[in-house]
Short mmCIF file of C-alpha atoms in Angstrom, two decimals:
data_model
loop_
_atom_site.label_atom_id
_atom_site.label_comp_id
_atom_site.label_asym_id
_atom_site.label_seq_id
_atom_site.Cartn_x
_atom_site.Cartn_y
_atom_site.Cartn_z
CA ASP A 1 104.82 119.27 104.60
CA ALA A 2 108.75 119.32 103.98
CA GLU A 3 109.79 121.56 101.51
CA ILE A 4 112.81 123.82 99.74
CA THR A 5 112.71 127.26 99.43
CA GLN A 6 114.99 129.91 97.85
CA SER A 7 115.03 133.38 98.02
CA PRO A 8 114.98 135.90 96.36
CA ARG A 9 113.12 134.45 93.62
CA HIS A 10 114.32 137.23 91.46
CA LYS A 11 117.29 139.66 91.84
CA ILE A 12 119.25 142.37 89.80
CA THR A 13 122.45 143.39 90.92
CA GLU A 14 125.50 145.15 89.09
CA THR A 15 128.84 143.79 87.87
CA GLY A 16 131.19 143.67 90.95
CA ARG A 17 128.71 143.70 93.77
CA GLN A 18 128.57 140.51 96.19
CA VAL A 19 125.23 138.54 95.82
CA THR A 20 123.75 135.84 98.28
CA LEU A 21 121.20 133.22 97.31
CA ALA A 22 119.40 131.44 99.99
CA CYS A 23 118.51 127.86 100.30
CA HIS A 24 116.39 126.52 102.86
CA GLN A 25 115.20 122.62 103.25
CA THR A 26 112.94 121.16 105.91
CA TRP A 27 113.41 117.55 104.60
CA ASN A 28 116.33 117.28 107.17
CA HIS A 29 118.56 115.83 104.26
CA ASN A 30 122.30 115.67 104.43
CA ASN A 31 122.75 116.25 100.96
CA MET A 32 122.49 120.03 99.41
CA PHE A 33 123.43 121.08 95.80
CA TRP A 34 123.38 124.34 93.78
CA TYR A 35 122.89 124.17 90.09
CA ARG A 36 122.77 127.00 87.38
CA GLN A 37 120.35 126.45 84.28
CA ASP A 38 121.41 128.32 81.09
CA LEU A 39 119.84 127.92 77.76
CA GLY A 40 121.53 124.81 75.86
CA HIS A 41 123.24 123.79 78.78
CA GLY A 42 120.95 121.93 80.87
CA LEU A 43 121.69 122.09 84.25
CA ARG A 44 125.52 122.31 85.72
CA LEU A 45 126.83 121.62 89.04
CA ILE A 46 128.33 124.52 91.08
CA HIS A 47 128.64 123.41 94.58
CA TYR A 48 127.39 120.69 96.87
CA SER A 49 127.50 119.49 100.49
CA TYR A 50 127.23 116.25 102.14
CA GLY A 51 126.82 117.78 105.36
CA VAL A 52 127.35 120.38 107.97
CA GLN A 53 130.86 121.84 107.50
CA ASP A 54 131.42 119.91 104.31
CA THR A 55 131.41 121.70 100.86
CA ASN A 56 132.78 120.74 97.46
CA LYS A 57 133.35 121.99 93.81
CA GLY A 58 131.24 121.06 91.16
CA GLU A 59 131.63 121.53 87.59
CA VAL A 60 131.31 125.32 87.09
CA SER A 61 132.45 126.61 90.68
CA ASP A 62 134.50 129.61 89.89
CA GLY A 63 133.48 132.68 91.28
CA TYR A 64 130.98 130.94 93.78
CA SER A 65 130.91 129.81 97.28
CA VAL A 66 129.25 127.99 99.49
CA SER A 67 129.03 127.38 103.39
CA ARG A 68 127.32 124.87 105.31
CA SER A 69 126.78 126.00 108.98
CA ASN A 70 123.80 123.63 109.49
CA THR A 71 121.57 120.76 108.05
CA GLU A 72 118.72 122.89 106.60
CA ASP A 73 120.70 125.99 104.85
CA LEU A 74 123.28 126.12 102.08
CA PRO A 75 123.65 130.09 101.17
CA LEU A 76 125.34 130.58 97.58
CA THR A 77 127.72 133.61 97.31
CA LEU A 78 128.70 135.27 94.18
CA GLU A 79 132.02 137.12 95.24
CA SER A 80 132.33 139.68 92.58
CA ALA A 81 129.14 139.36 90.24
CA ALA A 82 129.98 138.97 86.56
CA SER A 83 127.65 139.21 83.61
CA SER A 84 128.43 135.74 82.65
CA GLN A 85 126.59 134.81 85.90
CA THR A 86 123.47 135.90 84.62
CA SER A 87 121.40 132.64 84.97
CA VAL A 88 118.68 130.96 86.98
CA TYR A 89 119.82 129.19 90.08
CA PHE A 90 118.56 125.95 91.45
CA CYS A 91 118.83 124.45 94.96
CA ALA A 92 118.26 121.01 95.52
CA SER A 93 118.53 118.51 98.30
CA SER A 94 118.50 114.51 98.53
CA ASP A 95 118.42 112.19 101.51
CA ARG A 96 120.99 109.76 100.01
CA VAL A 97 123.76 110.37 97.17
CA ALA A 98 122.25 109.08 93.87
CA GLU A 99 118.77 109.12 95.28
CA THR A 100 115.97 111.60 94.28
CA GLN A 101 117.19 115.17 94.50
CA TYR A 102 114.17 117.52 95.42
CA PHE A 103 114.35 121.03 93.89
CA GLY A 104 113.49 124.61 94.83
CA PRO A 105 111.76 127.11 92.92
CA GLY A 106 114.79 128.77 91.77
CA THR A 107 116.23 132.22 91.61
CA ARG A 108 116.58 134.17 88.35
CA LEU A 109 119.63 136.46 88.61
CA LEU A 110 120.49 139.20 86.40
CA VAL A 111 123.63 141.00 86.48
CA LEU A 112 124.03 144.15 84.42
CA ALA B 1 133.40 111.06 82.44
CA GLN B 2 129.98 110.37 82.49
CA SER B 3 127.58 112.18 79.93
CA VAL B 4 124.03 112.19 79.11
CA THR B 5 122.59 113.11 75.63
CA GLN B 6 118.66 113.93 74.64
CA LEU B 7 118.18 113.95 71.40
CA GLY B 8 116.10 116.90 70.08
CA SER B 9 115.82 120.13 72.14
CA HIS B 10 112.11 120.39 70.95
CA VAL B 11 109.51 117.91 70.22
CA SER B 12 106.32 118.86 69.15
CA VAL B 13 103.32 116.21 69.08
CA SER B 14 99.75 116.54 68.79
CA GLU B 15 97.27 116.16 71.56
CA GLY B 16 96.40 112.37 72.06
CA ALA B 17 99.36 111.41 70.24
CA LEU B 18 102.36 109.18 71.35
CA VAL B 19 105.18 110.90 73.33
CA LEU B 20 108.77 109.78 72.92
CA LEU B 21 111.74 111.84 74.45
CA ARG B 22 114.89 109.94 73.81
CA CYS B 23 117.81 109.94 76.27
CA ASN B 24 121.25 108.03 75.94
CA TYR B 25 123.96 107.92 78.65
CA SER B 26 127.54 107.12 78.59
CA SER B 27 128.93 105.03 81.61
CA SER B 28 131.18 102.32 82.39
CA VAL B 29 129.10 101.29 85.11
CA PRO B 30 125.41 100.75 85.37
CA PRO B 31 123.84 104.20 86.51
CA TYR B 32 120.87 105.48 88.25
CA LEU B 33 118.70 107.06 86.05
CA PHE B 34 116.17 109.91 86.18
CA TRP B 35 113.43 111.98 84.59
CA TYR B 36 112.69 115.43 85.60
CA VAL B 37 110.02 117.73 84.21
CA GLN B 38 109.91 121.37 84.78
CA TYR B 39 107.10 123.65 84.14
CA PRO B 40 107.54 127.20 83.41
CA ASN B 41 108.76 129.05 86.23
CA GLN B 42 109.09 126.48 88.37
CA GLY B 43 111.63 124.15 89.57
CA LEU B 44 112.32 120.17 88.58
CA GLN B 45 110.07 117.67 89.53
CA LEU B 46 110.81 113.81 89.66
CA LEU B 47 108.83 111.99 86.94
CA LEU B 48 110.34 108.67 87.35
CA LYS B 49 113.72 106.79 88.38
CA TYR B 50 115.55 103.68 87.65
CA THR B 51 117.69 102.27 90.19
CA THR B 52 117.84 98.37 90.10
CA GLY B 53 115.20 95.65 89.26
CA ALA B 54 112.66 95.94 86.81
CA THR B 55 113.67 97.98 83.65
CA LEU B 56 110.38 99.20 82.58
CA VAL B 57 109.58 102.18 85.28
CA LYS B 58 106.06 104.03 85.63
CA GLY B 59 106.05 107.36 86.71
CA ILE B 60 103.52 110.10 87.46
CA ASN B 61 101.11 111.69 84.86
CA GLY B 62 101.21 108.45 82.88
CA PHE B 63 104.80 108.43 81.71
CA GLU B 64 107.06 105.65 81.74
CA ALA B 65 110.70 104.89 80.72
CA GLU B 66 112.47 101.57 79.59
CA PHE B 67 116.25 101.00 80.81
CA LYS B 68 118.18 99.29 77.98
CA LYS B 69 121.67 98.56 79.02
CA SER B 70 122.58 97.34 75.42
CA GLU B 71 121.55 100.28 73.85
CA THR B 72 122.58 102.65 76.86
CA SER B 73 119.26 104.38 76.57
CA PHE B 74 116.41 105.56 78.88
CA HIS B 75 113.62 106.79 76.81
CA LEU B 76 110.71 108.42 78.35
CA THR B 77 107.28 107.61 76.66
CA LYS B 78 103.46 108.40 77.33
CA PRO B 79 100.80 106.71 75.19
CA SER B 80 98.63 109.81 74.69
CA ALA B 81 99.82 113.38 75.15
CA HIS B 82 97.88 115.86 76.95
CA MET B 83 97.97 119.71 76.54
CA SER B 84 99.43 119.73 80.50
CA ASP B 85 102.31 117.85 79.38
CA ALA B 86 104.00 120.69 77.67
CA ALA B 87 107.05 121.52 79.81
CA GLU B 88 110.79 120.94 79.45
CA TYR B 89 112.08 117.51 80.37
CA PHE B 90 115.38 116.66 81.74
CA CYS B 91 117.21 113.06 81.99
CA ALA B 92 119.72 112.85 84.52
CA ALA B 93 122.39 109.88 85.38
CA SER B 94 124.31 109.25 88.37
CA ASN B 95 126.88 106.17 89.29
CA ASN B 96 129.47 105.53 91.93
CA ASN B 97 132.40 106.54 89.31
CA ALA B 98 130.97 109.72 89.15
CA GLY B 99 131.10 110.62 92.89
CA ASN B 100 127.07 109.96 92.78
CA MET B 101 126.54 113.28 91.45
CA LEU B 102 123.96 113.97 89.04
CA THR B 103 124.55 114.57 85.22
CA PHE B 104 122.16 116.32 83.34
CA GLY B 105 121.05 116.24 79.69
CA GLY B 106 120.57 119.57 77.73
CA GLY B 107 116.83 119.26 78.01
CA THR B 108 113.84 118.63 75.57
CA ARG B 109 110.71 121.15 75.44
CA LEU B 110 107.69 119.25 74.58
CA MET B 111 105.06 120.98 72.68
CA VAL B 112 101.39 119.83 72.58
CA LYS B 113 99.27 120.87 69.55
CA PRO B 114 95.61 121.02 70.05
#
């Protein structure tokens, strides 16, 4: 069955370190998204991609970057981790924009 | 800008009682509307969605929602709550004017009492 996976599921890091969160989907979807989930804020869009070599900034992109070298993967990089980036991160993919997004299980990141 | 508002961050019902979770959106054009459910320590799972056509949409696990354009609402209901319905529920909207991006509400945590 097609799926979307994230790794690691839990991560503890220190401020100032670079961190990369992996997202891999086997749906063969063109569209991929990264969200962060914080209490009281719901899910907020960080970055998204409509296809290989395409990346776009979302609502809360400062301090984050993504790259899309193939259809299956959209890694999220925190260039220099800050305590404000402690959150749960979700990756999602969809076949067409505005259609159903399929979510990964999430990565819980703690920045000390 | 598009926004989605969920009234009530926490809703508590008794097992067997009606579940009503409220969602209102602001959009200048008809949106696509979604309800997602999130169980503890899991990702979001689609419950149901409205794109076009029939305004009463049925989803999984006995949930349904009705798109009311005049009220800009998309409330989620279930006639009889089960203990297994305890979870967090998110309403989301997208439309062409927002670049077809999903905008999420703040979420409603549903608690079901025995």
